[in-house]
Amino acid sequence: MRRIITPFIMLSLLLTGGSALPYAHQIDKTVLMEVLGVDAGVGETVTVTAASGARPGDQEPLVLSAQAGTISVACADMGERGEDFVFFGDVEQVLVGEEEAQRGLESLLGHMAHDPELRLEAELWVVRGAEAADLLLEAGEGESLPDRLSAMSRNAELLGGPRPQMARGALTDLLENGATLLPALERREAEDGQGAQGEYVLVTAGYAVIRDGVLQGFTDETAAFGADLLRSVGKGQILELSGPDRGYTALKITGVKTTFRTVFEGDTLTGLRVACALETQAAELSGAAARLGEEDRLALEGELSRLAGEAIEDAMEQFQAFRADAIHLLDRVALAVPWKQAVLEEQWREVFPNLTLEVKVDATVARS
C-alpha cells in the first residue's frame, strides 16, 4: 500500500525531528520521487533514473537521471539539480534493468538497507530485455508510471499473476536461501484493442530468477503459474480455457493447496511427489449456454489438471536448470519429514538440480 505523506504530516515530522524529510524544506519546493530505476552504466558505473508522480497544478512528472560509480553518488547528483529538493523517501517501486540485474543486486540492496531515505518496503521489479530508464523516461510524457506500477501490484495481489516482492523480502531470501523470485516487466508493442498503432504497453512477464544476488534468467508465463501453484498461491487468478463445443470459458481460481512427499534411496533424497488441489469456478461462459453442463465441466477439469501439471513441471525444470530454489521449496519439503530436516538441509544444494518429480493435480470446477 502506498504511503501517503500529506503536507500536514510533513510539517509535523519536520517540527518534531521526524525522519520523513531529513532537512527543513518548503513543501512547495519538494519533489517526491516515487519510482527509481537502476541500470548498468558505462564500464563499472551505474545509471540511476528517478521519476515523480503527479505534481501540483499542471506540472508534468519530474524525471531525473545520473551516472556515477555508486547509487549513492548518482542520487546525490540528482538532488543537486535545480531549485527543488528531491526526496527519495517516498519511492515505492524500484526497477532494475536486465543488464544491471545480471551484474548483481548486492549493491542496490545494500544501498537500500543503509540509505536514510530509501526503504526496504519498496517493491522490486526486473525489466526484461530493456533498461529501466526506458520506462521511467516515458513517465514524463503524460503517463503516470508510479500509478501504473501500483495498479499492477494491486492486481497481482487481488487477481493473481506474478507476485510483487519487497526489497526486504528479497534480501531475506538471499541471506537465508541464496535465491529469490522478482516479478519481471516487459515493454511490448500494443496489439489491437490495447492502444494506437506504434504505442507500447507495460505488462508483467513471468519471474526473474535470482541466485546469489545475480539474475540467472526468466521464467516463461507457464512456469510463473507453476511457481505460484508450488507455493500454494494464485487465488483470484483468471484462466481462459477452450471448451469442447463452446468458445472459451474463464475459470477463477478459488483455492490452491500443494503438498509434498519425499522419495529417498537410502539416506539420499532422490525425488519429490507433488500433489496439488486446485479449486476453480466458472467466471464467464462464451457461446449460447447459460450454464456449464456436467460433461463440459468434467472436460474442463481434465484440461485444467493437465495444464496445471505441466506448469508445475515447467517451473521445477527451470529452477533446477538455474540451480536455484527460488521458492524456498526446501522449507515446504521438510514439513513432510521434519525428522529428516537436518539431512535435507545438508544435501539439498547438491541434490536439488537432479530431483525427479511426480506431479498429480486434482482440479475441480464448481458446479454452476
mmCIF file of C-alpha atoms in Angstrom, residues 34-285:
data_model
loop_
_atom_site.group_PDB
_atom_site.id
_atom_site.type_symbol
_atom_site.label_atom_id
_atom_site.label_comp_id
_atom_site.label_asym_id
_atom_site.label_seq_id
_atom_site.Cartn_x
_atom_site.Cartn_y
_atom_site.Cartn_z
ATOM 1 C CA GLU A 34 8.077 7.520 -6.433
ATOM 2 C CA VAL A 35 9.952 5.228 -8.844
ATOM 3 C CA LEU A 36 13.677 4.543 -9.033
ATOM 4 C CA GLY A 37 15.374 2.817 -11.957
ATOM 5 C CA VAL A 38 18.846 1.271 -11.785
ATOM 6 C CA ASP A 39 20.790 0.308 -14.922
ATOM 7 C CA ALA A 40 24.307 -0.728 -15.840
ATOM 8 C CA GLY A 41 26.290 2.330 -16.902
ATOM 9 C CA VAL A 42 29.486 2.675 -18.910
ATOM 10 C CA GLY A 43 32.210 0.389 -17.616
ATOM 11 C CA GLU A 44 31.683 -0.233 -13.923
ATOM 12 C CA THR A 45 29.382 2.749 -13.414
ATOM 13 C CA VAL A 46 25.681 2.661 -12.647
ATOM 14 C CA THR A 47 22.911 4.804 -14.138
ATOM 15 C CA VAL A 48 20.091 5.825 -11.795
ATOM 16 C CA THR A 49 16.836 7.345 -13.038
ATOM 17 C CA ALA A 50 14.066 8.650 -10.804
ATOM 18 C CA ALA A 51 10.510 9.718 -11.605
ATOM 19 C CA SER A 52 7.966 11.571 -9.525
ATOM 20 C CA GLY A 53 4.240 11.031 -9.597
ATOM 21 C CA ALA A 54 1.659 13.677 -10.407
ATOM 22 C CA ARG A 55 2.717 17.155 -9.310
ATOM 23 C CA PRO A 56 0.645 20.153 -8.153
ATOM 24 C CA GLY A 57 -1.113 22.106 -10.834
ATOM 25 C CA ASP A 58 -0.438 21.125 -14.406
ATOM 26 C CA GLN A 59 3.209 20.226 -13.898
ATOM 27 C CA GLU A 60 4.438 17.097 -15.651
ATOM 28 C CA PRO A 61 6.106 14.368 -13.568
ATOM 29 C CA LEU A 62 9.771 15.151 -12.996
ATOM 30 C CA VAL A 63 12.295 12.643 -14.360
ATOM 31 C CA LEU A 64 15.992 12.881 -13.470
ATOM 32 C CA SER A 65 18.920 10.658 -14.367
ATOM 33 C CA ALA A 66 22.569 10.487 -13.318
ATOM 34 C CA GLN A 67 25.530 8.177 -13.817
ATOM 35 C CA ALA A 68 28.209 7.512 -11.211
ATOM 36 C CA GLY A 69 30.311 4.806 -9.681
ATOM 37 C CA THR A 70 27.742 4.189 -6.941
ATOM 38 C CA ILE A 71 23.990 4.579 -6.475
ATOM 39 C CA SER A 72 24.569 6.953 -3.548
ATOM 40 C CA VAL A 73 26.569 9.434 -5.598
ATOM 41 C CA ALA A 74 24.140 9.235 -8.531
ATOM 42 C CA CYS A 75 21.197 10.032 -6.226
ATOM 43 C CA ALA A 76 23.141 12.885 -4.620
ATOM 44 C CA ASP A 77 23.914 14.278 -8.071
ATOM 45 C CA MET A 78 20.207 14.321 -8.963
ATOM 46 C CA GLY A 79 19.444 16.077 -5.706
ATOM 47 C CA GLU A 80 21.786 18.932 -6.557
ATOM 48 C CA ARG A 81 19.987 19.897 -9.762
ATOM 49 C CA GLY A 82 17.588 22.778 -9.901
ATOM 50 C CA GLU A 83 15.962 24.646 -7.052
ATOM 51 C CA ASP A 84 13.625 21.879 -5.854
ATOM 52 C CA PHE A 85 14.564 19.483 -3.079
ATOM 53 C CA VAL A 86 14.482 15.923 -4.435
ATOM 54 C CA PHE A 87 13.243 13.439 -1.820
ATOM 55 C CA PHE A 88 13.654 9.681 -2.340
ATOM 56 C CA GLY A 89 11.884 8.583 0.846
ATOM 57 C CA ASP A 90 8.578 8.094 -0.986
ATOM 58 C CA VAL A 91 9.942 5.615 -3.546
ATOM 59 C CA GLU A 92 7.511 2.687 -3.710
ATOM 60 C CA GLN A 93 8.848 0.871 -6.782
ATOM 61 C CA VAL A 94 12.427 0.101 -7.828
ATOM 62 C CA LEU A 95 13.070 -1.130 -11.367
ATOM 63 C CA VAL A 96 16.296 -2.920 -12.284
ATOM 64 C CA GLY A 97 17.380 -3.196 -15.904
ATOM 65 C CA GLU A 98 18.234 -6.685 -17.157
ATOM 66 C CA GLU A 99 21.929 -5.932 -17.688
ATOM 67 C CA GLU A 100 22.292 -4.475 -14.198
ATOM 68 C CA ALA A 101 20.479 -7.480 -12.697
ATOM 69 C CA GLN A 102 22.996 -9.723 -14.471
ATOM 70 C CA ARG A 103 25.794 -7.798 -12.774
ATOM 71 C CA GLY A 104 24.124 -8.390 -9.407
ATOM 72 C CA LEU A 105 21.738 -6.815 -6.889
ATOM 73 C CA GLU A 106 24.156 -6.706 -3.965
ATOM 74 C CA SER A 107 24.996 -3.005 -4.311
ATOM 75 C CA LEU A 108 21.365 -1.990 -4.736
ATOM 76 C CA LEU A 109 20.073 -3.982 -1.777
ATOM 77 C CA GLY A 110 22.981 -2.841 0.366
ATOM 78 C CA HIS A 111 22.248 0.763 -0.551
ATOM 79 C CA MET A 112 18.557 0.374 0.253
ATOM 80 C CA ALA A 113 19.369 -1.221 3.598
ATOM 81 C CA HIS A 114 21.628 1.636 4.713
ATOM 82 C CA ASP A 115 20.278 4.715 2.955
ATOM 83 C CA PRO A 116 18.358 7.007 5.354
ATOM 84 C CA GLU A 117 15.669 7.762 2.734
ATOM 85 C CA LEU A 118 15.090 4.649 0.609
ATOM 86 C CA ARG A 119 13.017 1.963 2.295
ATOM 87 C CA LEU A 120 13.230 -1.808 2.130
ATOM 88 C CA GLU A 121 9.425 -1.856 1.824
ATOM 89 C CA ALA A 122 9.762 -0.660 -1.786
ATOM 90 C CA GLU A 123 8.867 -3.308 -4.368
ATOM 91 C CA LEU A 124 11.485 -4.644 -6.772
ATOM 92 C CA TRP A 125 10.910 -5.389 -10.471
ATOM 93 C CA VAL A 126 13.317 -6.562 -13.167
ATOM 94 C CA VAL A 127 12.876 -5.051 -16.634
ATOM 95 C CA ARG A 128 13.181 -7.815 -19.187
ATOM 96 C CA GLY A 129 15.084 -7.074 -22.389
ATOM 97 C CA ALA A 130 15.465 -3.360 -21.707
ATOM 98 C CA GLU A 131 16.761 -0.711 -19.356
ATOM 99 C CA ALA A 132 14.712 0.646 -16.502
ATOM 100 C CA ALA A 133 15.423 4.161 -17.755
ATOM 101 C CA ASP A 134 13.430 3.440 -20.923
ATOM 102 C CA LEU A 135 10.281 3.094 -18.838
ATOM 103 C CA LEU A 136 10.948 5.990 -16.488
ATOM 104 C CA LEU A 137 11.782 8.493 -19.205
ATOM 105 C CA GLU A 138 8.396 7.801 -20.764
ATOM 106 C CA ALA A 139 6.797 8.822 -17.471
ATOM 107 C CA GLY A 140 7.477 12.402 -18.443
ATOM 108 C CA GLU A 141 5.223 12.149 -21.493
ATOM 109 C CA GLY A 142 1.918 12.293 -19.663
ATOM 110 C CA GLU A 143 1.656 8.683 -18.443
ATOM 111 C CA SER A 144 1.952 8.081 -14.700
ATOM 112 C CA LEU A 145 4.370 5.188 -14.303
ATOM 113 C CA PRO A 146 4.020 5.148 -10.478
ATOM 114 C CA ASP A 147 0.247 4.752 -10.795
ATOM 115 C CA ARG A 148 0.613 2.047 -13.443
ATOM 116 C CA LEU A 149 3.055 0.043 -11.305
ATOM 117 C CA SER A 150 0.893 0.407 -8.208
ATOM 118 C CA ALA A 151 -2.106 -0.873 -10.176
ATOM 119 C CA MET A 152 -0.094 -3.871 -11.431
ATOM 120 C CA SER A 153 0.982 -4.647 -7.883
ATOM 121 C CA ARG A 154 -2.616 -4.488 -6.606
ATOM 122 C CA ASN A 155 -3.868 -6.641 -9.466
ATOM 123 C CA ALA A 156 -1.270 -9.292 -8.683
ATOM 124 C CA GLU A 157 -2.471 -9.446 -5.099
ATOM 125 C CA LEU A 158 -6.193 -9.451 -5.949
ATOM 126 C CA LEU A 159 -6.317 -11.269 -9.280
ATOM 127 C CA GLY A 160 -3.231 -13.480 -9.246
ATOM 128 C CA GLY A 161 -0.216 -13.324 -11.518
ATOM 129 C CA PRO A 162 3.480 -12.671 -10.776
ATOM 130 C CA ARG A 163 3.713 -11.641 -7.137
ATOM 131 C CA PRO A 164 5.352 -8.375 -6.105
ATOM 132 C CA GLN A 165 8.381 -8.713 -3.853
ATOM 133 C CA MET A 166 9.571 -6.115 -1.384
ATOM 134 C CA ALA A 167 13.285 -5.427 -1.182
ATOM 135 C CA ARG A 168 13.234 -6.595 2.437
ATOM 136 C CA GLY A 169 11.789 -9.971 1.404
ATOM 137 C CA ALA A 170 14.279 -10.353 -1.447
ATOM 138 C CA LEU A 171 17.197 -9.552 0.867
ATOM 139 C CA THR A 172 15.937 -12.032 3.461
ATOM 140 C CA ASP A 173 15.511 -14.740 0.809
ATOM 141 C CA LEU A 174 19.042 -14.254 -0.481
ATOM 142 C CA LEU A 175 20.549 -14.310 3.003
ATOM 143 C CA GLU A 176 18.596 -17.371 4.120
ATOM 144 C CA ASN A 177 18.168 -19.325 0.906
ATOM 145 C CA GLY A 178 20.553 -17.877 -1.666
ATOM 146 C CA ALA A 179 17.758 -17.364 -4.206
ATOM 147 C CA THR A 180 14.568 -15.405 -4.761
ATOM 148 C CA LEU A 181 11.955 -14.530 -7.368
ATOM 149 C CA LEU A 182 11.247 -10.999 -8.574
ATOM 150 C CA PRO A 183 8.396 -10.070 -10.898
ATOM 151 C CA ALA A 184 9.511 -9.165 -14.411
ATOM 152 C CA LEU A 185 8.242 -6.294 -16.541
ATOM 153 C CA GLU A 186 8.283 -6.088 -20.309
ATOM 154 C CA ARG A 187 7.592 -3.241 -22.699
ATOM 155 C CA ARG A 188 5.621 -4.593 -25.663
ATOM 156 C CA GLU A 189 4.143 -3.022 -28.729
ATOM 157 C CA ALA A 190 0.411 -2.562 -28.294
ATOM 158 C CA GLU A 191 -1.811 -5.076 -30.039
ATOM 159 C CA ASP A 192 -5.240 -4.416 -31.494
ATOM 160 C CA GLY A 193 -7.510 -3.072 -28.781
ATOM 161 C CA GLN A 194 -4.638 -2.069 -26.466
ATOM 162 C CA GLY A 195 -3.804 1.313 -27.962
ATOM 163 C CA ALA A 196 -2.895 3.175 -31.102
ATOM 164 C CA GLN A 197 -0.538 1.579 -33.578
ATOM 165 C CA GLY A 198 3.085 2.064 -32.578
ATOM 166 C CA GLU A 199 2.295 2.594 -28.901
ATOM 167 C CA TYR A 200 3.709 0.387 -26.185
ATOM 168 C CA VAL A 201 2.143 -1.242 -23.153
ATOM 169 C CA LEU A 202 3.781 -2.322 -19.913
ATOM 170 C CA VAL A 203 2.987 -5.915 -18.899
ATOM 171 C CA THR A 204 4.192 -8.498 -16.424
ATOM 172 C CA ALA A 205 6.448 -11.128 -17.994
ATOM 173 C CA GLY A 206 6.872 -14.007 -15.571
ATOM 174 C CA TYR A 207 9.513 -14.021 -12.858
ATOM 175 C CA ALA A 208 13.186 -13.133 -12.772
ATOM 176 C CA VAL A 209 15.149 -15.909 -11.043
ATOM 177 C CA ILE A 210 17.876 -14.525 -8.784
ATOM 178 C CA ARG A 211 20.582 -16.776 -7.333
ATOM 179 C CA ASP A 212 23.400 -15.480 -5.130
ATOM 180 C CA GLY A 213 22.215 -11.967 -5.961
ATOM 181 C CA VAL A 214 22.628 -12.410 -9.722
ATOM 182 C CA LEU A 215 19.957 -12.775 -12.421
ATOM 183 C CA GLN A 216 20.044 -16.318 -13.805
ATOM 184 C CA GLY A 217 17.188 -15.936 -16.279
ATOM 185 C CA PHE A 218 13.421 -15.571 -16.558
ATOM 186 C CA THR A 219 10.557 -17.993 -16.276
ATOM 187 C CA ASP A 220 8.004 -18.066 -19.043
ATOM 188 C CA GLU A 221 4.370 -17.368 -18.177
ATOM 189 C CA THR A 222 3.569 -21.072 -17.841
ATOM 190 C CA ALA A 223 6.399 -21.614 -15.359
ATOM 191 C CA ALA A 224 5.357 -18.485 -13.450
ATOM 192 C CA PHE A 225 1.918 -20.060 -12.981
ATOM 193 C CA GLY A 226 3.586 -23.287 -11.885
ATOM 194 C CA ALA A 227 5.772 -21.443 -9.391
ATOM 195 C CA ASP A 228 2.676 -19.951 -7.789
ATOM 196 C CA LEU A 229 0.997 -23.356 -7.592
ATOM 197 C CA LEU A 230 4.089 -24.831 -5.934
ATOM 198 C CA ARG A 231 3.781 -22.096 -3.308
ATOM 199 C CA SER A 232 0.023 -22.706 -2.893
ATOM 200 C CA VAL A 233 -0.815 -19.226 -4.163
ATOM 201 C CA GLY A 234 -2.761 -17.930 -7.138
ATOM 202 C CA LYS A 235 -6.203 -17.375 -5.631
ATOM 203 C CA GLY A 236 -8.146 -14.903 -7.745
ATOM 204 C CA GLN A 237 -6.273 -15.601 -10.985
ATOM 205 C CA ILE A 238 -8.396 -15.948 -14.111
ATOM 206 C CA LEU A 239 -7.596 -18.770 -16.535
ATOM 207 C CA GLU A 240 -9.084 -18.946 -20.019
ATOM 208 C CA LEU A 241 -9.679 -22.449 -21.380
ATOM 209 C CA SER A 242 -11.326 -23.552 -24.601
ATOM 210 C CA GLY A 243 -14.399 -25.703 -24.047
ATOM 211 C CA PRO A 244 -15.277 -28.813 -26.081
ATOM 212 C CA ASP A 245 -18.163 -27.318 -28.052
ATOM 213 C CA ARG A 246 -18.111 -23.689 -26.986
ATOM 214 C CA GLY A 247 -15.701 -20.790 -27.485
ATOM 215 C CA TYR A 248 -13.864 -20.109 -24.245
ATOM 216 C CA THR A 249 -14.536 -20.493 -20.535
ATOM 217 C CA ALA A 250 -12.976 -18.201 -17.950
ATOM 218 C CA LEU A 251 -12.162 -20.009 -14.708
ATOM 219 C CA LYS A 252 -11.375 -18.159 -11.489
ATOM 220 C CA ILE A 253 -9.075 -19.888 -9.001
ATOM 221 C CA THR A 254 -10.750 -20.040 -5.593
ATOM 222 C CA GLY A 255 -8.263 -22.228 -3.751
ATOM 223 C CA VAL A 256 -4.811 -23.824 -4.069
ATOM 224 C CA LYS A 257 -3.147 -26.328 -1.748
ATOM 225 C CA THR A 258 0.072 -28.106 -2.704
ATOM 226 C CA THR A 259 1.748 -30.753 -0.580
ATOM 227 C CA PHE A 260 4.963 -32.757 -0.978
ATOM 228 C CA ARG A 261 6.198 -36.252 -0.240
ATOM 229 C CA THR A 262 9.834 -37.242 -0.388
ATOM 230 C CA VAL A 263 11.480 -40.155 -2.171
ATOM 231 C CA PHE A 264 14.733 -41.470 -0.672
ATOM 232 C CA GLU A 265 17.251 -44.022 -1.812
ATOM 233 C CA GLY A 266 18.913 -44.945 1.435
ATOM 234 C CA ASP A 267 19.629 -41.654 3.130
ATOM 235 C CA THR A 268 19.754 -39.661 -0.112
ATOM 236 C CA LEU A 269 16.799 -37.621 -1.349
ATOM 237 C CA THR A 270 16.174 -38.524 -4.998
ATOM 238 C CA GLY A 271 12.699 -37.249 -5.819
ATOM 239 C CA LEU A 272 9.508 -35.478 -4.857
ATOM 240 C CA ARG A 273 5.854 -36.360 -5.208
ATOM 241 C CA VAL A 274 3.781 -33.221 -5.644
ATOM 242 C CA ALA A 275 0.030 -33.190 -5.036
ATOM 243 C CA CYS A 276 -1.853 -30.024 -5.943
ATOM 244 C CA ALA A 277 -5.537 -29.470 -5.182
ATOM 245 C CA LEU A 278 -6.811 -26.686 -7.422
ATOM 246 C CA GLU A 279 -10.316 -25.301 -6.959
ATOM 247 C CA THR A 280 -11.987 -23.043 -9.531
ATOM 248 C CA GLN A 281 -15.346 -21.686 -10.546
ATOM 249 C CA ALA A 282 -16.621 -20.595 -13.941
ATOM 250 C CA ALA A 283 -16.425 -16.815 -14.136
ATOM 251 C CA GLU A 284 -17.731 -16.452 -17.686
ATOM 252 C CA LEU A 285 -19.038 -18.708 -20.440
#
